[in-house]
Coordinates of C-alpha atoms in Angstrom, one line a residue:
M1 CA -20.8 -20.4 25.1
S2 CA -17.2 -20.8 24.2
L3 CA -15.2 -24.0 23.5
P4 CA -15.5 -27.3 25.0
R5 CA -14.1 -27.0 28.1
H6 CA -12.0 -28.5 30.7
S7 CA -12.3 -32.4 31.4
S8 CA -10.3 -34.7 33.8
F9 CA -6.7 -35.0 33.5
S10 CA -5.2 -38.2 32.2
G11 CA -3.2 -40.2 34.8
A12 CA -0.7 -40.7 32.3
E13 CA 2.2 -38.0 31.8
Q14 CA 2.3 -36.9 28.3
N15 CA 4.9 -38.8 26.0
G16 CA 7.3 -36.9 23.7
T17 CA 7.5 -33.7 26.2
A18 CA 10.2 -32.5 28.4
H19 CA 9.0 -31.3 31.9
S20 CA 5.6 -32.6 31.6
P21 CA 4.2 -32.9 35.0
T22 CA 2.5 -35.7 36.3
I23 CA -1.1 -35.6 36.6
D24 CA -3.7 -37.2 39.1
K25 CA -6.4 -38.6 37.0
N26 CA -9.0 -37.5 39.7
I27 CA -8.0 -33.9 39.3
E28 CA -10.6 -31.7 37.5
D29 CA -9.3 -29.5 34.7
D30 CA -11.1 -26.1 35.6
D31 CA -15.0 -26.5 35.2
G32 CA -15.0 -29.9 34.8
A33 CA -16.8 -30.6 31.7
Q34 CA -16.6 -33.8 29.7
Q35 CA -14.6 -34.1 26.4
T36 CA -15.9 -37.2 24.4
G37 CA -13.9 -36.8 21.5
N38 CA -11.4 -39.7 20.2
M39 CA -8.8 -40.3 17.4
W40 CA -11.7 -41.0 14.6
T41 CA -13.8 -37.9 15.5
A42 CA -10.4 -35.5 15.5
S43 CA -9.3 -37.4 12.1
A44 CA -12.7 -36.3 10.7
H45 CA -12.4 -32.7 12.1
I46 CA -8.9 -32.5 10.3
I47 CA -9.9 -34.2 7.1
T48 CA -12.9 -31.6 6.9
A49 CA -10.4 -28.8 7.7
V50 CA -7.8 -29.9 5.1
I51 CA -9.4 -31.5 2.1
G52 CA -11.4 -28.3 1.1
S53 CA -11.1 -25.9 -1.6
G54 CA -7.6 -26.3 -1.7
V55 CA -7.7 -29.5 -3.6
L56 CA -9.3 -27.8 -6.5
S57 CA -6.4 -25.7 -7.5
L58 CA -3.7 -28.5 -7.4
A59 CA -4.0 -29.5 -11.1
W60 CA -3.2 -25.8 -11.8
A61 CA -0.2 -25.4 -9.3
L62 CA 1.4 -28.7 -11.0
A63 CA 0.8 -27.3 -14.3
Q64 CA 2.8 -24.1 -13.3
L65 CA 5.3 -26.1 -11.5
G66 CA 5.7 -29.5 -13.8
W67 CA 6.0 -32.9 -12.7
I68 CA 8.9 -33.1 -10.7
A69 CA 8.7 -29.9 -8.6
G70 CA 5.0 -30.4 -7.9
V71 CA 5.2 -33.7 -6.7
V72 CA 8.2 -32.7 -4.4
V73 CA 6.3 -29.5 -3.3
L74 CA 3.4 -31.3 -2.2
T75 CA 5.1 -34.2 -0.8
A76 CA 7.4 -31.6 1.3
F77 CA 4.4 -29.5 2.5
S78 CA 2.8 -32.8 3.8
I79 CA 6.0 -33.9 5.8
I80 CA 6.6 -30.7 7.3
T81 CA 2.7 -30.3 8.4
Y82 CA 2.9 -33.7 10.0
F83 CA 5.9 -33.0 11.7
T84 CA 4.9 -29.6 13.2
A85 CA 1.4 -30.9 14.0
A86 CA 3.1 -33.7 16.3
I87 CA 5.3 -31.5 18.2
L88 CA 2.6 -28.9 18.9
A89 CA 0.3 -32.1 20.0
D90 CA 3.0 -32.4 22.7
C91 CA 2.9 -28.5 23.7
F92 CA -1.1 -29.1 24.6
R93 CA -0.7 -29.2 28.1
N94 CA 0.7 -26.3 30.2
P95 CA 4.1 -27.5 30.8
T96 CA 4.0 -26.3 34.4
T97 CA 0.5 -26.8 35.4
G98 CA -0.4 -29.6 33.5
K99 CA -3.6 -28.3 32.3
R100 CA -5.0 -28.5 29.1
S101 CA -5.1 -25.6 26.7
H102 CA -8.5 -24.6 24.9
N103 CA -6.9 -22.7 22.0
Y104 CA -3.9 -21.9 20.1
M105 CA -3.2 -18.8 22.1
E106 CA -3.2 -20.5 25.2
V107 CA -0.6 -23.0 24.2
V108 CA 1.7 -20.0 22.9
R109 CA 1.1 -18.0 26.0
A110 CA 2.0 -21.1 28.2
H111 CA 5.2 -21.5 26.4
L112 CA 6.5 -18.0 24.9
G113 CA 4.8 -15.4 26.6
S114 CA 2.4 -12.6 26.3
T115 CA 4.3 -10.7 23.8
S116 CA 4.2 -13.9 21.2
V117 CA 0.3 -14.3 22.0
K118 CA -0.2 -11.1 20.3
L119 CA 1.6 -12.0 17.1
C120 CA 0.0 -15.2 17.4
A121 CA -3.5 -13.9 17.6
L122 CA -2.7 -11.5 14.6
A123 CA -1.8 -14.5 12.6
Q124 CA -4.3 -17.1 13.5
Y125 CA -7.5 -15.0 13.6
S126 CA -6.6 -13.1 10.5
N127 CA -6.4 -16.6 8.8
L128 CA -9.5 -17.9 10.2
V129 CA -11.2 -14.8 9.0
G130 CA -9.8 -15.3 5.4
V131 CA -10.4 -19.1 5.4
T132 CA -14.3 -18.2 6.1
I133 CA -14.3 -15.6 3.4
G134 CA -12.4 -17.8 0.9
Y135 CA -14.9 -20.9 1.8
T136 CA -17.6 -18.5 0.9
I137 CA -16.2 -17.7 -2.4
T138 CA -15.7 -21.3 -3.1
A139 CA -19.0 -22.6 -2.5
S140 CA -20.7 -19.9 -4.4
I141 CA -18.6 -20.6 -7.4
S142 CA -19.4 -24.6 -7.1
L143 CA -23.1 -23.6 -6.9
V144 CA -22.6 -21.3 -9.9
A145 CA -20.8 -24.1 -11.6
V146 CA -24.0 -26.1 -11.2
S147 CA -26.0 -23.8 -13.0
R148 CA -24.0 -23.0 -15.8
S149 CA -23.4 -27.1 -16.3
N150 CA -27.2 -27.4 -16.8
C151 CA -26.8 -24.5 -19.3
F152 CA -24.0 -25.9 -21.2
H153 CA -25.7 -29.3 -21.6
K154 CA -28.8 -27.6 -22.8
Q155 CA -27.4 -25.1 -25.0
G156 CA -24.0 -26.5 -26.2
H157 CA -20.5 -26.0 -24.9
D158 CA -19.8 -22.7 -26.5
A159 CA -22.9 -20.8 -24.9
A160 CA -21.8 -18.0 -22.8
C161 CA -24.0 -19.2 -19.6
H162 CA -23.4 -16.2 -17.4
T163 CA -24.4 -16.5 -14.0
A164 CA -23.8 -14.3 -11.1
D165 CA -22.5 -15.7 -7.8
Y166 CA -23.5 -13.1 -5.3
P167 CA -27.2 -14.7 -4.9
Y168 CA -25.2 -18.0 -4.1
M169 CA -22.9 -16.2 -1.6
V170 CA -26.0 -14.5 0.2
A171 CA -27.8 -18.2 0.4
F172 CA -24.6 -19.7 1.9
G173 CA -24.3 -16.8 4.1
C174 CA -28.1 -17.6 5.2
L175 CA -27.4 -20.9 6.0
Q176 CA -24.3 -20.3 8.0
I177 CA -26.3 -17.8 10.1
V178 CA -28.3 -20.7 11.1
L179 CA -25.1 -23.3 11.7
S180 CA -23.3 -20.6 13.6
Q181 CA -25.8 -21.1 16.4
I182 CA -24.5 -24.3 17.2
P183 CA -22.8 -23.5 20.7
N184 CA -19.6 -24.9 20.6
F185 CA -17.1 -27.3 18.7
S186 CA -18.0 -30.4 20.5
E187 CA -21.3 -30.4 18.8
L188 CA -19.7 -30.2 15.4
S189 CA -18.8 -33.8 14.9
W190 CA -21.8 -34.7 12.9
L191 CA -21.4 -31.6 10.5
S192 CA -17.6 -32.4 10.4
G193 CA -18.5 -36.2 9.7
L194 CA -20.8 -35.3 6.8
A195 CA -18.4 -32.6 5.4
A196 CA -15.6 -35.3 5.5
V197 CA -18.0 -37.7 3.4
M198 CA -18.6 -34.8 0.8
S199 CA -14.8 -34.1 0.7
F200 CA -14.0 -37.8 -0.5
T201 CA -16.9 -37.8 -2.8
Y202 CA -16.0 -34.6 -4.9
S203 CA -12.3 -35.7 -4.7
T204 CA -13.1 -39.1 -5.9
I205 CA -15.4 -37.8 -8.8
G206 CA -12.9 -35.5 -9.8
L207 CA -10.3 -38.1 -9.7
G208 CA -12.5 -40.5 -11.9
L209 CA -13.2 -37.9 -14.4
S210 CA -9.5 -36.9 -14.6
L211 CA -8.7 -40.5 -15.1
A212 CA -11.5 -40.8 -17.8
K213 CA -10.2 -37.9 -19.9
V214 CA -6.7 -39.3 -19.6
V215 CA -7.2 -42.9 -20.9
G216 CA -9.8 -41.5 -23.3
K217 CA -9.4 -41.2 -27.2
G218 CA -9.3 -37.6 -27.3
P219 CA -5.8 -35.6 -27.8
R220 CA -3.2 -35.9 -25.4
Q221 CA -2.8 -32.6 -23.3
K222 CA 0.6 -31.2 -23.3
T223 CA 2.5 -31.8 -20.0
S224 CA 6.1 -31.3 -19.3
I225 CA 8.9 -31.7 -16.3
V226 CA 8.8 -28.0 -16.0
G227 CA 5.2 -27.2 -16.2
T228 CA 4.1 -24.2 -18.5
T229 CA 6.4 -23.3 -21.2
V230 CA 8.0 -19.9 -21.1
G231 CA 7.6 -18.0 -24.7
V232 CA 4.7 -20.7 -25.4
D233 CA 2.1 -20.8 -22.6
V234 CA 3.1 -17.7 -20.4
T235 CA 5.8 -15.0 -20.5
S236 CA 9.0 -15.2 -18.3
I237 CA 7.7 -12.8 -15.7
D238 CA 4.1 -14.7 -15.4
K239 CA 5.8 -17.8 -15.2
V240 CA 7.7 -16.7 -12.1
W241 CA 4.7 -15.4 -10.4
R242 CA 2.7 -18.3 -11.2
V243 CA 5.1 -20.7 -9.7
F244 CA 5.0 -18.4 -6.4
Q245 CA 1.3 -18.4 -6.5
S246 CA 1.1 -22.2 -6.8
V247 CA 3.4 -22.7 -4.0
G248 CA 0.9 -20.6 -1.8
N249 CA -2.0 -22.5 -3.3
I250 CA -0.4 -25.7 -2.1
A251 CA 0.5 -24.2 1.2
F252 CA -3.3 -23.3 1.5
A253 CA -4.2 -27.0 0.8
Y254 CA -2.2 -27.7 4.1
S255 CA -3.5 -24.9 6.3
F256 CA -4.9 -26.5 9.1
S257 CA -2.5 -26.1 12.2
N258 CA -4.4 -22.9 13.6
I259 CA -7.5 -25.3 14.6
L260 CA -5.4 -28.1 15.7
V261 CA -5.4 -27.2 19.5
E262 CA -9.4 -26.6 19.3
I263 CA -9.7 -30.2 18.0
Q264 CA -7.2 -31.7 20.5
D265 CA -9.4 -29.8 23.3
T266 CA -12.5 -32.0 22.2
L267 CA -10.4 -35.6 23.0
K268 CA -11.2 -37.4 26.0
P269 CA -8.3 -37.2 28.6
D270 CA -7.5 -40.9 28.5
P271 CA -5.3 -42.3 26.6
P272 CA -3.1 -39.1 26.8
E273 CA -4.6 -36.3 24.2
N274 CA -1.1 -35.8 22.3
K275 CA -1.0 -39.6 21.8
V276 CA -4.3 -39.7 20.1
M277 CA -3.5 -36.1 18.3
R278 CA -0.5 -37.6 16.7
K279 CA -2.4 -40.7 15.3
A280 CA -5.1 -38.4 14.0
S281 CA -2.8 -35.9 12.7
L282 CA -1.2 -38.8 10.7
I283 CA -4.5 -40.5 9.3
G284 CA -5.7 -37.1 8.2
I285 CA -2.7 -35.8 6.4
L286 CA -1.9 -39.2 5.0
T287 CA -5.2 -39.4 3.5
T288 CA -5.3 -36.1 2.2
T289 CA -1.8 -36.3 0.7
V290 CA -2.7 -39.3 -1.0
F291 CA -5.6 -37.4 -2.7
Y292 CA -3.9 -34.5 -3.1
L293 CA -1.0 -36.3 -5.3
L294 CA -3.9 -38.1 -7.1
C295 CA -5.7 -35.1 -7.9
G296 CA -2.9 -33.2 -8.8
V297 CA -1.3 -35.5 -10.8
L298 CA -4.2 -36.9 -12.8
G299 CA -5.8 -33.3 -13.0
Y300 CA -2.6 -32.2 -14.9
A301 CA -2.4 -35.3 -17.0
A302 CA -5.9 -34.6 -18.0
F303 CA -5.8 -30.8 -18.5
G304 CA -2.1 -30.3 -19.3
N305 CA -0.5 -26.7 -19.3
D306 CA -4.0 -25.2 -20.0
A307 CA -5.3 -26.7 -16.3
P308 CA -8.1 -24.5 -15.1
G309 CA -7.6 -22.8 -11.8
N310 CA -10.3 -25.0 -10.1
F311 CA -11.0 -28.2 -11.6
L312 CA -14.4 -29.0 -11.2
T313 CA -15.9 -25.7 -12.0
G314 CA -13.3 -24.5 -14.6
F315 CA -15.1 -26.6 -17.4
G316 CA -12.5 -28.8 -18.3
F317 CA -15.3 -31.4 -17.8
F318 CA -18.7 -30.8 -19.7
E319 CA -20.1 -34.3 -19.3
P320 CA -21.5 -36.3 -17.7
F321 CA -23.3 -33.0 -16.7
W322 CA -25.3 -34.7 -13.8
L323 CA -22.2 -35.8 -12.1
I324 CA -20.1 -32.6 -12.2
D325 CA -23.6 -31.2 -10.7
F326 CA -23.4 -33.8 -8.1
A327 CA -19.6 -33.0 -7.2
N328 CA -20.1 -29.4 -7.2
V329 CA -23.1 -29.7 -4.9
C330 CA -20.8 -31.9 -2.6
I331 CA -18.3 -29.2 -2.6
A332 CA -20.8 -26.8 -1.2
V333 CA -22.1 -29.2 1.4
H334 CA -18.2 -29.9 2.7
L335 CA -17.8 -26.1 2.9
V336 CA -20.5 -25.7 4.7
G337 CA -19.2 -27.9 7.5
A338 CA -15.8 -26.3 7.2
Y339 CA -16.9 -22.9 7.7
Q340 CA -18.1 -23.8 11.0
V341 CA -14.8 -25.7 11.8
Y342 CA -12.9 -22.5 11.2
A343 CA -15.3 -19.9 12.2
Q344 CA -16.2 -21.4 15.8
P345 CA -12.5 -20.5 17.4
I346 CA -13.5 -16.9 16.2
F347 CA -16.9 -17.1 17.7
A348 CA -15.5 -18.8 21.1
I349 CA -12.5 -16.4 21.7
V350 CA -14.6 -13.2 21.5
E351 CA -17.6 -14.6 23.4
E352 CA -15.1 -15.6 26.3
K353 CA -13.5 -12.2 26.3
C354 CA -17.2 -10.6 26.3
H355 CA -18.1 -13.1 29.1
K356 CA -15.0 -11.9 31.4
K357 CA -15.4 -8.3 30.8
W358 CA -19.3 -8.1 31.4
P359 CA -19.9 -11.1 33.5
N360 CA -23.0 -9.4 35.1
S361 CA -24.6 -8.5 31.4
S362 CA -27.8 -10.7 31.0
F363 CA -27.7 -10.2 27.3
I364 CA -24.1 -11.5 27.0
T365 CA -24.2 -14.5 29.5
K366 CA -27.9 -15.6 29.8
D367 CA -29.1 -18.7 27.8
H368 CA -32.9 -18.8 27.2
Q369 CA -34.3 -21.9 26.9
M370 CA -36.2 -22.8 23.4
K371 CA -38.2 -25.9 22.2
V372 CA -37.2 -26.4 18.4
L373 CA -38.9 -29.5 16.9
G374 CA -39.2 -30.9 20.2
V375 CA -35.5 -30.2 21.3
V376 CA -34.6 -27.8 24.0
Y377 CA -32.1 -25.4 22.6
P378 CA -30.2 -22.6 24.6
L379 CA -30.8 -19.5 22.8
N380 CA -28.2 -16.5 23.7
L381 CA -29.1 -13.3 22.4
F382 CA -25.2 -12.0 22.2
R383 CA -24.3 -15.2 20.6
L384 CA -27.2 -14.4 18.0
V385 CA -26.2 -11.1 17.1
W386 CA -22.7 -11.2 16.9
R387 CA -22.6 -14.7 15.0
T388 CA -25.1 -13.4 12.6
A389 CA -23.3 -10.0 12.3
Y390 CA -19.7 -12.0 11.5
V391 CA -21.4 -14.3 8.9
I392 CA -22.9 -11.3 7.3
L393 CA -19.3 -9.5 7.1
S394 CA -17.8 -12.3 5.8
A395 CA -20.2 -12.6 3.2
V396 CA -20.2 -9.0 1.9
L397 CA -16.1 -9.3 1.8
A398 CA -16.6 -12.6 -0.4
M399 CA -18.4 -10.4 -2.5
I400 CA -16.1 -7.9 -3.0
F401 CA -13.0 -10.1 -3.8
P402 CA -14.4 -13.2 -5.5
F403 CA -10.9 -14.3 -6.8
F404 CA -10.3 -17.9 -6.1
N405 CA -6.8 -18.8 -6.9
D406 CA -5.6 -15.6 -5.7
I407 CA -7.2 -15.7 -2.3
L408 CA -6.2 -19.2 -1.4
G409 CA -2.4 -18.4 -2.3
L410 CA -2.3 -15.2 -0.3
L411 CA -4.2 -17.0 2.5
G412 CA -1.9 -20.0 2.2
A413 CA 1.2 -17.6 2.1
C414 CA 0.3 -15.9 5.1
S415 CA -0.8 -18.2 7.3
F416 CA 1.7 -21.4 6.9
Y417 CA 4.7 -20.0 8.2
P418 CA 3.5 -18.6 11.4
I419 CA 1.0 -21.2 12.3
T420 CA 2.2 -24.2 10.9
V421 CA 6.0 -23.9 11.3
Y422 CA 7.1 -20.9 13.5
F423 CA 5.3 -21.1 16.8
P424 CA 5.2 -25.0 16.7
V425 CA 9.2 -24.9 16.3
E426 CA 9.7 -22.2 19.1
M427 CA 7.3 -23.8 21.4
H428 CA 9.1 -27.3 20.9
I429 CA 12.4 -25.6 21.5
V430 CA 11.4 -24.3 24.8
R431 CA 9.2 -27.3 26.1
A432 CA 12.3 -29.9 25.1
N433 CA 15.1 -27.5 26.4
I434 CA 17.0 -27.5 23.0
K435 CA 20.5 -25.6 23.7
K436 CA 21.0 -23.0 21.2
F437 CA 23.3 -23.6 18.5
S438 CA 23.3 -27.4 19.2
S439 CA 22.7 -29.5 15.8
T440 CA 18.8 -30.0 16.6
W441 CA 18.5 -26.2 17.1
V442 CA 20.1 -25.6 13.8
W443 CA 18.3 -27.8 12.0
L444 CA 14.8 -26.5 13.5
K445 CA 16.0 -23.0 12.7
I446 CA 16.8 -24.2 9.2
L447 CA 13.3 -25.4 8.5
S448 CA 11.9 -22.3 9.8
W449 CA 13.7 -19.8 7.8
T450 CA 13.2 -22.1 4.8
C451 CA 9.4 -21.8 5.4
L452 CA 9.5 -18.3 5.9
A453 CA 11.5 -17.8 2.6
I454 CA 8.8 -19.8 0.7
S455 CA 5.9 -18.1 2.4
L456 CA 7.3 -14.8 1.2
V457 CA 7.7 -15.4 -2.5
A458 CA 4.2 -17.2 -2.3
A459 CA 2.6 -14.0 -1.0
A460 CA 4.4 -11.9 -3.5
G461 CA 2.8 -14.2 -6.1
S462 CA -0.6 -14.0 -4.9
I463 CA -0.6 -10.6 -4.3
Q464 CA 0.5 -9.8 -7.9
G465 CA -2.2 -12.1 -9.3
L466 CA -4.8 -10.3 -7.1
I467 CA -3.7 -7.2 -8.8
E468 CA -3.8 -8.5 -12.1
S469 CA -7.5 -9.7 -11.5
L470 CA -8.5 -6.2 -9.8
K471 CA -7.5 -4.5 -13.1
T472 CA -10.1 -6.2 -15.2
Y473 CA -12.7 -6.9 -12.2
K474 CA -16.3 -5.5 -12.8
P475 CA -18.2 -5.6 -9.4
F476 CA -21.6 -7.7 -9.2
A477 CA -21.0 -8.7 -12.6
S478 CA -21.7 -12.3 -13.8

């Protein structure tokens, strides 16, 4: 069973688009299934996807960039992300037929053709796979932090308290195997709502702990306009690599464009989906940016240039241990939902292609009605086998590469430019029929090329950090 499908068309023409056909409200879009999403459910999906493991590294990122550059980079990423999300929302319906798109690749195919679709597929699904691996790592790190926090509380802050994260990755994977049997994206609203609450909770706890540390009586941590100091905190070459990597971490914090189309496909057709999606994107990005700035600024003020890579699991805080435990449990619960938000498009595209290739295979297409706790559930054997295999693979890869900041930076660097900037800009140029070398075209291209350069340097910094981490890495050590 694939992503939510095909509701009635809106009677209104999509605002903000060029060449958008007038659509009869009575025309059924493909199979006629009903979408039930609205601005608030879409906002919940976006907040769930955006406020994730990225928020945990922002104090470290500001420590590398400093007060001015850190705040400027965070704000710039939020503005760029909202702008491209808004023009992507206008591309949701096919400019020729007026039919809704069901995933990011369908939007690209409708506007840019089949060659671009292949590039889009590579960028989008590589990122989705990477994020599920990254969330497995982060969830396990948070659960390990709970164990270590209790140990520190009992044995003192100088105790070793070594704890392996692999059992927690296995437990996280087992839970995801169960949740992955949720048939499609439309049925994730309850999980996204819970995850969004969790994200607010642990972000707020982190903010509160940071603020308490800032206003407390202890010694003030060293901060500066330029962040870590060359010759004191880091070497000159390390400073360059860390700045690059921190930009990648911030880019990852805003990586959600790859699931925007799937989220928009859950919306009811009236009012027009693009209007609702723009509002949902604004609410989601504005909310997360406020949290990001607070977490980054207060985290940097609390820890200074020695800010840990993850400000809730790096043990800049030790007490109250029960509150730190609760915050880390909230992170894990949030990432349980966020994993599904990113995994469902992967599940859907594979299942859709298999349905088309083997339409007569009962193993692939037939649902077996099962009663679980009084609720009838459609069990599909192919979905059970394929999704279980995927979750196991992502957990194994997380065990092989358990490097939080390096993985986040690399994922952000690789996904931000193609998915968040390049394809939305190119599709907007085609849809709005913007003339080549016009002032609008030039500014859009400057934006695109600038973001490409930023992504390249961020990727270089993250790869260098990954190489350094691998030099001292001991597999399956605690």
